[in-house]
XYZ file of C-alpha atoms in Angstrom:
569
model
C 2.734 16.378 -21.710
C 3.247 16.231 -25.810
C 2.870 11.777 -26.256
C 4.171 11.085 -29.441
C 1.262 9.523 -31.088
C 3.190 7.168 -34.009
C 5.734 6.048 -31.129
C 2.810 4.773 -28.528
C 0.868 3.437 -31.030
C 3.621 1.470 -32.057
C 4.814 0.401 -28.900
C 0.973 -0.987 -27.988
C 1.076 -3.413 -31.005
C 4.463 -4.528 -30.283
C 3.113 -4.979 -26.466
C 0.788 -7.002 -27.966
C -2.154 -4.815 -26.493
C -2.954 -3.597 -29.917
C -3.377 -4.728 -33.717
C -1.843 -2.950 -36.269
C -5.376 -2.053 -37.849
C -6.857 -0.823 -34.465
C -3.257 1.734 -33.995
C -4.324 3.133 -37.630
C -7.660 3.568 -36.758
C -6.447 5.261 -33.663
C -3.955 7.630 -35.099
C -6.232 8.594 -38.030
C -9.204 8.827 -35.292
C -6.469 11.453 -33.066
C -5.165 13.740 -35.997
C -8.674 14.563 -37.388
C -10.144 15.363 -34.492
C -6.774 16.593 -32.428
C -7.241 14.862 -29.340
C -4.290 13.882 -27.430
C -3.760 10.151 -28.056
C -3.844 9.222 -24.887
C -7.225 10.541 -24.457
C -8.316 9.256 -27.133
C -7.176 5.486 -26.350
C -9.229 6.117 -22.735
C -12.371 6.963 -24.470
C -12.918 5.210 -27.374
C -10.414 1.457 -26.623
C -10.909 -1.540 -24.426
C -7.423 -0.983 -22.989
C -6.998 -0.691 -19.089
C -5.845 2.987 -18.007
C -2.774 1.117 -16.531
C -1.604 -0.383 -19.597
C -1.896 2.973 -21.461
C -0.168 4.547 -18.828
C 2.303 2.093 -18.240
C 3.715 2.415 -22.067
C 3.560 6.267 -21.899
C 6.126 6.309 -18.759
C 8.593 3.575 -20.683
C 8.398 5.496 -23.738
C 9.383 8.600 -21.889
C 11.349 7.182 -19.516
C 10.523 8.071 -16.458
C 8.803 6.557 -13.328
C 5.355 4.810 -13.049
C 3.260 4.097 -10.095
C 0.338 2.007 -10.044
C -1.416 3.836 -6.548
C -3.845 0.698 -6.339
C -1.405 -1.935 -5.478
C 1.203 0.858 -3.871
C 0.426 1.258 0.112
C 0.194 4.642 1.909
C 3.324 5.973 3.215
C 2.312 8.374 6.029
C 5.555 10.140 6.235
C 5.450 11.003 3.106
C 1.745 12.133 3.314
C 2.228 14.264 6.834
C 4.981 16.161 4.352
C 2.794 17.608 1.389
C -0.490 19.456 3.195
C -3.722 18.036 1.679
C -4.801 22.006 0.089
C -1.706 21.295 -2.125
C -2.202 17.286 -3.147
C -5.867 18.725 -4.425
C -4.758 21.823 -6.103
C -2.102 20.378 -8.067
C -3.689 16.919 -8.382
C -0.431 15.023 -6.633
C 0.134 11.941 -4.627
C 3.557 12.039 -2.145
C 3.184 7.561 -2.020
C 6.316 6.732 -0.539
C 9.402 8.727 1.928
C 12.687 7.637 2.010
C 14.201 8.911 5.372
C 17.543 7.928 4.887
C 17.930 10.029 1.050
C 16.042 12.962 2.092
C 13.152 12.003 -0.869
C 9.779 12.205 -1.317
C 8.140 10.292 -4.227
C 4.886 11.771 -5.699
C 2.117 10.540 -7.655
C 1.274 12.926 -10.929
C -0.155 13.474 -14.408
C 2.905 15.356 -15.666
C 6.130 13.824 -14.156
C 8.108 16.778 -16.581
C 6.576 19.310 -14.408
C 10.005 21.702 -13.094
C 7.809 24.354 -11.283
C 6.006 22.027 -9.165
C 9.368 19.925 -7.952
C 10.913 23.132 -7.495
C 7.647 24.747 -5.398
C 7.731 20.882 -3.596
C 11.424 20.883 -2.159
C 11.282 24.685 -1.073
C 8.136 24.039 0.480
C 9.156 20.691 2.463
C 12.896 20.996 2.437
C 13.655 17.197 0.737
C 13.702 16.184 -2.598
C 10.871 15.381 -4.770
C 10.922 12.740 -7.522
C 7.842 12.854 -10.051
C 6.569 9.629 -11.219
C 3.424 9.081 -13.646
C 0.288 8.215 -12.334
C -3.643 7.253 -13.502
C -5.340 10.780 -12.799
C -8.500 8.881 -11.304
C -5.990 6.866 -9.275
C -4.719 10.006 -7.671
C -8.393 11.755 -7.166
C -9.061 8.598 -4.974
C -6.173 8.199 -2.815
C -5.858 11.647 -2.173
C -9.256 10.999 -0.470
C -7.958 8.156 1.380
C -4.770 9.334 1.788
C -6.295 12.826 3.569
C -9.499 10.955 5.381
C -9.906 7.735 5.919
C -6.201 6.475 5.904
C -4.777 9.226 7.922
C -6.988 11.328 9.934
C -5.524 15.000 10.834
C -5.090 13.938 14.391
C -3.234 10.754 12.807
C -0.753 12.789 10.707
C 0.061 14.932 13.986
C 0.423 12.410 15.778
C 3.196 11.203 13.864
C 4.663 14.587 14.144
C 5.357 13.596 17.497
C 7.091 10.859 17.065
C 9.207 11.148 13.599
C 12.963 12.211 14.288
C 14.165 15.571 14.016
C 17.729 15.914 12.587
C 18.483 12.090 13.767
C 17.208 12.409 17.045
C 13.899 10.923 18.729
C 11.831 13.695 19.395
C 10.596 11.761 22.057
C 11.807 9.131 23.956
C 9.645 5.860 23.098
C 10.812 4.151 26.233
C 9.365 6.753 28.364
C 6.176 7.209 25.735
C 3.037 6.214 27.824
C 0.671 4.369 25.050
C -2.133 5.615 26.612
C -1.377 9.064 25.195
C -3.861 10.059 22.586
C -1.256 10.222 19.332
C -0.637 6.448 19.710
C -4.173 5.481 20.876
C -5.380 7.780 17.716
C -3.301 5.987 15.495
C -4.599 2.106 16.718
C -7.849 3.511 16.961
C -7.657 4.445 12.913
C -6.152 1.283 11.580
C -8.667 -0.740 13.267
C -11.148 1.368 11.854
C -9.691 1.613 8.354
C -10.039 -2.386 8.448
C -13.683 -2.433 9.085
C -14.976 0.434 6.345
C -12.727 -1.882 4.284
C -14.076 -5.269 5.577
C -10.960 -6.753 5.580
C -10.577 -9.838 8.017
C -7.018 -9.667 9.220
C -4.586 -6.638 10.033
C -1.018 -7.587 9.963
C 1.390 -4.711 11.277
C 4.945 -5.569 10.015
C 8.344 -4.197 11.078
C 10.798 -3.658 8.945
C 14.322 -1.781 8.893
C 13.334 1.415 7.883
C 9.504 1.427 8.143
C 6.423 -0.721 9.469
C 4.038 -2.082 7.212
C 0.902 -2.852 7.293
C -1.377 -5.251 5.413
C -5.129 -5.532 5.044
C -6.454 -9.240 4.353
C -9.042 -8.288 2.397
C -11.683 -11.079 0.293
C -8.748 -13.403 1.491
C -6.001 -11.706 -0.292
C -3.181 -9.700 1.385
C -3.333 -5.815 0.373
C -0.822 -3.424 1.608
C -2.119 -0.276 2.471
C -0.100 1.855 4.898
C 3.492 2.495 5.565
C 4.468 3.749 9.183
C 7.395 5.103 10.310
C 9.665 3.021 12.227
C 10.113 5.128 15.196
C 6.607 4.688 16.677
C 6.413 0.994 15.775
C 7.213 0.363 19.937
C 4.987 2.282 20.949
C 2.074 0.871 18.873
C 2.760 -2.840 19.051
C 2.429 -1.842 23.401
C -0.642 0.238 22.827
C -2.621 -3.157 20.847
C -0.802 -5.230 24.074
C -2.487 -3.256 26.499
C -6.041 -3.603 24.792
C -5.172 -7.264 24.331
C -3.926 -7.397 28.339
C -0.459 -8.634 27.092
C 2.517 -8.500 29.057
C 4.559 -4.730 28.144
C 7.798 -5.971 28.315
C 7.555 -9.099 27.159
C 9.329 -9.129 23.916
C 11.093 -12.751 23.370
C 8.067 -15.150 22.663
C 4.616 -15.221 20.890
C 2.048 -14.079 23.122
C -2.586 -14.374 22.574
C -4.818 -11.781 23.335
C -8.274 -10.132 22.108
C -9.924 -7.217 23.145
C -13.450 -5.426 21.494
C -13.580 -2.330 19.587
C -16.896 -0.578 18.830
C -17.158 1.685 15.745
C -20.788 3.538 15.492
C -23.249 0.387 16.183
C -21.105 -2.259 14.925
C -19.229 -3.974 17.418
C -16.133 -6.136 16.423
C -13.566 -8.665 18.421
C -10.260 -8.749 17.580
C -7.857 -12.014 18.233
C -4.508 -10.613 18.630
C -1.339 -12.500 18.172
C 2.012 -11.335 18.488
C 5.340 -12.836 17.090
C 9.016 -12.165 17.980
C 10.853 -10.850 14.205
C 14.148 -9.745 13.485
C 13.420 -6.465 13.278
C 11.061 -6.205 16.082
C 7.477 -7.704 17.479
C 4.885 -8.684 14.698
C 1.253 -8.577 15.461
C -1.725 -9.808 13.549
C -5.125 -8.686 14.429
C -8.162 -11.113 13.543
C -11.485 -9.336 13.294
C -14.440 -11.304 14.473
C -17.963 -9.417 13.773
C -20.226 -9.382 16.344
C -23.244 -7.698 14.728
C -24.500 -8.852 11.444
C -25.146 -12.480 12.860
C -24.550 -15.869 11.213
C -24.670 -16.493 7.399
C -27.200 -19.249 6.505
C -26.096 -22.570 4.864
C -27.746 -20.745 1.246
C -25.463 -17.780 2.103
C -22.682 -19.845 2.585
C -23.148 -21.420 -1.252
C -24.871 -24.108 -0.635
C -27.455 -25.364 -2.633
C -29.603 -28.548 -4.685
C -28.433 -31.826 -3.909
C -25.553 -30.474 -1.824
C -27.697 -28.136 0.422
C -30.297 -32.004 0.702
C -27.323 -33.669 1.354
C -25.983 -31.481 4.287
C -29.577 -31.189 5.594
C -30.149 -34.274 5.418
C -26.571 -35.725 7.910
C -27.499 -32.727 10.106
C -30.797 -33.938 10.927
C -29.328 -37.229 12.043
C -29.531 -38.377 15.723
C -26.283 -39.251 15.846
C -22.529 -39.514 13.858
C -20.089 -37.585 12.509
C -20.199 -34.713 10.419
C -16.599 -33.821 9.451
C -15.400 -30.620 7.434
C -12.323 -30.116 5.754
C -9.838 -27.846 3.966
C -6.800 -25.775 5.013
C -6.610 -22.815 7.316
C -9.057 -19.680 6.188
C -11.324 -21.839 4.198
C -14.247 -20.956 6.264
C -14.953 -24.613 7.912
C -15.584 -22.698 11.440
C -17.886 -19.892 9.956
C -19.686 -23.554 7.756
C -19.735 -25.192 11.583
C -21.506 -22.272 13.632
C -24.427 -21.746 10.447
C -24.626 -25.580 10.932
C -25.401 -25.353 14.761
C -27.517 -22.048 14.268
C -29.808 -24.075 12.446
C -30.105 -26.989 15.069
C -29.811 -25.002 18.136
C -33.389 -25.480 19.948
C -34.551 -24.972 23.587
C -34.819 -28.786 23.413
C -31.447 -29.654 22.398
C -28.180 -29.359 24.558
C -25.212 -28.768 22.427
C -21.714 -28.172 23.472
C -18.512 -26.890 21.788
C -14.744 -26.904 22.579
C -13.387 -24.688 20.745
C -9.432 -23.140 20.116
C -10.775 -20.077 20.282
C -14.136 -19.198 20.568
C -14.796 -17.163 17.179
C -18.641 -16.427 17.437
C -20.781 -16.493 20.625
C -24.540 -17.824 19.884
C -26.867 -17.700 22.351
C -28.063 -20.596 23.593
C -24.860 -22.702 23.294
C -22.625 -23.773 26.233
C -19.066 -22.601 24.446
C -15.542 -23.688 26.020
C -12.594 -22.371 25.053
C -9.819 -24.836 25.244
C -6.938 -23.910 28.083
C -3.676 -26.595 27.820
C -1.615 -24.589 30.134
C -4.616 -25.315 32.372
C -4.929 -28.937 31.212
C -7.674 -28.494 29.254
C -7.518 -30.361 25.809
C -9.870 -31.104 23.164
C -9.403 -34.420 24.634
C -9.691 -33.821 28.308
C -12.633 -31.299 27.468
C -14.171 -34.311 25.068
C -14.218 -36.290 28.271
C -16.007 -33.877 30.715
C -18.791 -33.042 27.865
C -19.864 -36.565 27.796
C -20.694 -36.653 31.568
C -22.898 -33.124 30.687
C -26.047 -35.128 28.701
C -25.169 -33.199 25.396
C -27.136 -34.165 22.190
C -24.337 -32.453 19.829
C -21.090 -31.663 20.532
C -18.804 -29.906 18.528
C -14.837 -30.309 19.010
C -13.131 -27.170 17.240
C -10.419 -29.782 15.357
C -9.429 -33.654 15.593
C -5.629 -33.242 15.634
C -4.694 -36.420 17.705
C -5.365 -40.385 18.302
C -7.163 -39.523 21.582
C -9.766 -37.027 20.258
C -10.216 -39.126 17.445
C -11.239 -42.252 19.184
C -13.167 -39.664 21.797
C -14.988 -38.314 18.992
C -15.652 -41.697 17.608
C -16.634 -42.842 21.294
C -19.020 -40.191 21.565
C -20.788 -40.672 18.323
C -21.452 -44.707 18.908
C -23.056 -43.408 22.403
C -25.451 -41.680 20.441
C -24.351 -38.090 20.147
C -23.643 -35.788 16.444
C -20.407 -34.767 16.601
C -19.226 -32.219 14.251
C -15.498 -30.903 13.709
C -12.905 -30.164 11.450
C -9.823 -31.841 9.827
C -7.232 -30.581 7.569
C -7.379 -32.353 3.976
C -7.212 -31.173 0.757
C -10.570 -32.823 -0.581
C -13.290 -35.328 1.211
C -12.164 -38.196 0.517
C -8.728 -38.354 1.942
C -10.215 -37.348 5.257
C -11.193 -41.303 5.895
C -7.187 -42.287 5.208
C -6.522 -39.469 7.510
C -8.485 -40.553 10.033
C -7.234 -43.926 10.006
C -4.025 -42.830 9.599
C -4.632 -41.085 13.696
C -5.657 -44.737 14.841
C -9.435 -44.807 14.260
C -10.232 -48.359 13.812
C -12.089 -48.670 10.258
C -14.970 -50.822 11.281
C -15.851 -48.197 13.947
C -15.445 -44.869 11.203
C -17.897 -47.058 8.905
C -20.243 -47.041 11.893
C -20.286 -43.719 12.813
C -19.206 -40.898 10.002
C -22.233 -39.456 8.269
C -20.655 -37.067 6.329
C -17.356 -35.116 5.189
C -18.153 -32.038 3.727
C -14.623 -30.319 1.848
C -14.499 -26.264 1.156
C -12.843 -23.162 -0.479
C -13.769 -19.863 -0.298
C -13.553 -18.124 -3.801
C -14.208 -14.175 -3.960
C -17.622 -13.175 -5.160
C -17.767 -10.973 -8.756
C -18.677 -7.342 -7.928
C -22.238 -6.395 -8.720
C -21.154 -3.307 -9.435
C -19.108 -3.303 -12.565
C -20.078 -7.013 -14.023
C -19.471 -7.130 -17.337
C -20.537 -11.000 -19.650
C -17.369 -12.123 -22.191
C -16.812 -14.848 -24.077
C -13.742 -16.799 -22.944
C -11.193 -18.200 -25.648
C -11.941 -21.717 -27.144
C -9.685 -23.596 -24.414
C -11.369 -22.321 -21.577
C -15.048 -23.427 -23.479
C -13.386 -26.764 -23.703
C -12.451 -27.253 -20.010
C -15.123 -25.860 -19.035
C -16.798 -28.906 -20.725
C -14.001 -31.788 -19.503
C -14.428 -30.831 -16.026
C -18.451 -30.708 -15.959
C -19.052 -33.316 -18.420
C -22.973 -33.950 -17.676
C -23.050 -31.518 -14.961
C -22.744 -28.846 -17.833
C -26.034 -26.720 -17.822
C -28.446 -27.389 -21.327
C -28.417 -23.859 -21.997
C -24.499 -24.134 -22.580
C -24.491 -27.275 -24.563
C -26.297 -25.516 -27.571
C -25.569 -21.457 -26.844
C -22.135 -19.970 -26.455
C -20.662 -20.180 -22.886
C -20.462 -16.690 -21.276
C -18.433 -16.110 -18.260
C -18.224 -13.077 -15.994
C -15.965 -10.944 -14.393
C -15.482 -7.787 -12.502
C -14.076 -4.171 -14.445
C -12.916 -2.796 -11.337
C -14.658 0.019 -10.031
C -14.742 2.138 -6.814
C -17.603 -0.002 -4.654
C -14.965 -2.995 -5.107
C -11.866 -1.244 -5.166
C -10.674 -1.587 -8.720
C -10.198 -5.085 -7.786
C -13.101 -6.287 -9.598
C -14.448 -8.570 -6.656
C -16.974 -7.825 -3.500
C -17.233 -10.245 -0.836
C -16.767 -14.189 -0.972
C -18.673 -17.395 -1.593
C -17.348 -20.724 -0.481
C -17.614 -23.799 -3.170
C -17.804 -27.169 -1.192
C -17.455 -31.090 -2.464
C -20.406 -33.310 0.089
C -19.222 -36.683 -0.105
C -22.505 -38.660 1.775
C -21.490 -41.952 3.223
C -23.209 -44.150 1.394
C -23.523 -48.319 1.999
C -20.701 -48.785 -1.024
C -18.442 -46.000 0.470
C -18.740 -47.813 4.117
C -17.740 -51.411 2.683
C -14.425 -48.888 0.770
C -13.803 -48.034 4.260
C -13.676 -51.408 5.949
C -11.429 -52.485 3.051
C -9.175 -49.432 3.594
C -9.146 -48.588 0.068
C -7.196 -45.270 -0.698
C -8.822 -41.881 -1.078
C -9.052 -41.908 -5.156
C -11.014 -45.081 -5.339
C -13.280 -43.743 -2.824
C -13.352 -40.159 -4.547
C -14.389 -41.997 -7.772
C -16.712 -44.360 -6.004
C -18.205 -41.069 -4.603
C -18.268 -39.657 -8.109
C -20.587 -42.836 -9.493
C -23.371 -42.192 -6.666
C -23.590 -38.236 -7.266
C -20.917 -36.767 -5.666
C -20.220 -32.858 -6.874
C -16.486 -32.234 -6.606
C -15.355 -29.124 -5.402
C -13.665 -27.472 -8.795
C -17.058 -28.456 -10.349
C -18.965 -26.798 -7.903
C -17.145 -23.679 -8.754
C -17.275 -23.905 -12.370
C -21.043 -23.827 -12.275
C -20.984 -21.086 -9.706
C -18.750 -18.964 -12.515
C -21.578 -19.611 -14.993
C -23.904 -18.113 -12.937
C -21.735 -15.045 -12.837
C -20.718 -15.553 -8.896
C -16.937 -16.191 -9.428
C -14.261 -15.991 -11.708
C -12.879 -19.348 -13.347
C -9.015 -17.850 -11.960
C -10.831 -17.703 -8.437
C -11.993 -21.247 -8.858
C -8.600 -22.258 -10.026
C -6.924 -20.527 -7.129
C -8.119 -21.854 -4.270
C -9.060 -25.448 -6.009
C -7.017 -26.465 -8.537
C -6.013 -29.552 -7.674
């Protein structure tokens, strides 16, 4: 493909992606020593493949895929066989049944011979679109392996329709057969070389989807077709001992799936959509044990601080923050630590997540009758010396929790707030009385879980002037003395293949410990309103939670945008 080198150059610095002294350089750099321009701008500039590429494809009009954020169709992959993907370097990324066409992935989208060799060969049409070339080397790979295993890819065989028609009847399919068991058996596994958390398997008109939560973030990775979509929601229900038919209201399950020597539970939960059944899968490891509360992110006076409450003979530990912030995964490194021959410690729990050895774990039942307030009740006749109630959602288990902790247990649970603070409000605001939360609440301990910088492909910058300057506004003191007299350096991810071009591996949570202290008690007891306590908190110490990330991006663990995410407040 001839790029017109003037024309790209040009349409760069009017992108804004160049200057107009860095396109001169460039063109000069490309006619003397004839290397294609695009090449050149690979090797030698500091622009991202997909920008380059990006501008080539608008300035010859024609399509552009970006194969990182576009999912795997397997239709369209079971049509092109994988000897011809490698030999002629091509991606089929998406099928569209109902026009006959097959959308491919290449390097040279003005390539006649290969559309032409493409629609004799799989009898549909073929529309070229411009791709990165390492983009394609990589999810041919995936595409051909670990996405869709041979067996996978016949399997589908099976089940896509022939000339309109079902090749076979899904009403009659029995999901024990090995195509559809195959199939389950390599999305689930897909999810754990990927270490994604969730698996979300979406129906749609023409297609189901399905999603990959991966470092928190959604990620859409392979497209199904809809025909088997039946056939696979009943397979997961009869791991998850579901009822078949079924089909009009949510329905809770789990079942455990063993890959090599890891062994992982899944929490399945299906959900009643217009264009069929829904299902997320949660994946709960059961090797690789319990992170510790340094793991977690914890550390100086907020690491004292925590182990300081949890040493505590009695009170309550609360922590806070919305769903997915890690409070349970905070809770069970918590009890890891304290759990002792000679201690008795009890949970109720909605579900069970984690089993530790050593605890006495309940699973809360209502259609049996057992609440986190009925079960709060029962535990206090069984001599615990910490109990932990999975969330305080109501009056009752508030003033049970509260009941328990004057009668000299450590309670620990979880409430949803946006910071610490506000958690007191809140839990007058579910009838605690606020003489008794000033005698009993130790601690309120608010989190986020930000995505950890890859290792990898870390690279130091220096951020723009406004960044330096909030940077300094929201530390203030807490600003490290190296920074106040060097430049401030920040880190961040290139994207490589360990972290999936995404520039991030793994997470770290940031947390804000607001202690209870003898100023913050007489706040509570005159019912003053979150803020004044926040800034009370601030006066004696406290470490807020956007703070808390800030330093953690200075140390090259997150990103400021990560911190900002999941904590801007």
């Amino acid at each position: 493909m001839n790029i017109p080198v003037k024309e790209l150059l040009d349409k760069l610095v009017k992108n804004g992606k160049l200057t107009q002294e860095e396109a001169d350089h460039y063109e000069v750099a490309s006619l003397q020593k004839n290397i294609p321009i695009d090449e050149l701008l690979y090797e030698k500039s500091s622009l991202k493949s997909e920008d380059i590429i990006k501008t080539v494809a608008d300035l010859e009009e024609v399509p552009y895929v970006d194969l990182n954020s576009s999912p795997i169709d397997s239709q369209a992959v079971g049509l092109i066989p994988e000897a011809i993907a490698r030999k002629y370097q091509i991606i089929p990324y998406r099928f569209d049944p109902s026009q006959s066409v097959i959308y491919v992935g290449t390097v040279n989208p003005f390539d006649s011979q290969i559309i032409d060799f493409l629609e004799k060969k799989t009898n549909q049409k073929v529309i070229l679109a411009l791709a990165d070339k390492n983009q394609i080397k990589k999810m041919i790979n995936i595409a051909y392996s670990q996405g869709l295993s041979p067996e996978v890819r016949e399997a589908l065989k099976e089940y896509i329709p022939v000339n309109g028609e079902k090749k076979v009847e899904l009403n009659n399919v029995s999901v024990h057969e090995a195509p559809i068991a195959k199939i389950v058996s390599t999305i689930i596994e897909f999810s754990i070389k990927s270490r994604a958390s969730d698996i979300h398997i979406e129906p749609e008109e023409n297609r189901t989807k399905i999603r990959y939560r991966i470092d928190g973030i959604l990620q859409e990775k392979l497209s199904l077709p809809k025909t088997i979509h039946e056939a696979l929601i009943s397979r997961i229900k009869i791991l998850s001992e579901m009822k078949i038919d079924e089909k009009r209201i949510p329905q809770d399950g789990r079942f455990t799936f063993r890959i090599g020597n890891e062994e992982v539970d899944l929490r399945v939960s299906t959900l009643p959509t217009v264009f069929g059944e829904k299902i997320v899968l949660r994946l709960l490891k059961k090797t690789g044990g319990i992170p510790g509360l340094i793991e977690l992110g914890l550390r100086g006076p907020q690491l004292k601080d925590v182990e300081e409450a949890i040493l505590k003979p009695y009170g309550i530990i609360l922590i806070t923050g919305p769903t997915g912030s890690g409070k349970t995964t905070t809770l069970y490194s918590i009890l890891s630590r304290l759990n002792k021959p000679s201690v008795n410690i009890l949970t109720l729990e909605d579900p069970v997540e984690y089993q530790i050895t050593g605890i006495n774990q309940v699973q809360i039942n209502p259609q049996a009758g057992l609440t986190f307030a009925t079960g709060l009740r029962a535990f206090l006749r069984q001599d615990p010396n910490i109990i932990l109630v999975g969330e305080i959602r109501d009056k009752e288990t508030t003033q049970l929790a509260i009941q328990a902790a004057l009668t000299g247990h450590l309670v620990f649970s979880t409430l949803h707030t946006n910071d610490s603070s506000t958690a007191i409000p809140r839990l007058i605001d579910l009838g605690a009385e606020p003489f008794l939360i000033a005698s009993v609440l130790a601690e309120v301990i608010a989190q986020r879980i930000c995505r950890r910088v890859c290792s990898s492909c870390k690279i130091s910058y220096e951020p723009v002037a406004q960044v330096k300057e909030n940077i300094k506004a929201v530390l203030g003191p807490l600003l490290p003395k190296n920074f106040q007299k060097d430049p401030i350096i920040l880190y961040k991810g290139q994207g490589c293949q360990e972290c999936n071009n995404s520039g991030y591996l793994g997470r770290i949570a940031i947390f804000e410990v607001l202690k209870i202290t003898p100023s913050i008690n007489r706040m509570v007891l005159q019912q003053e309103t979150g803020k004044i306590i926040e800034e009370q908190g601030k006066k004696e110490g406290l470490i807020m939670m956007k703070q808390d990330g800030y330093l953690k991006a200075l140390e090259g663990i997150t990103t400021i945008e990560e911190v900002l995410r999941v904590a801007e407040t």
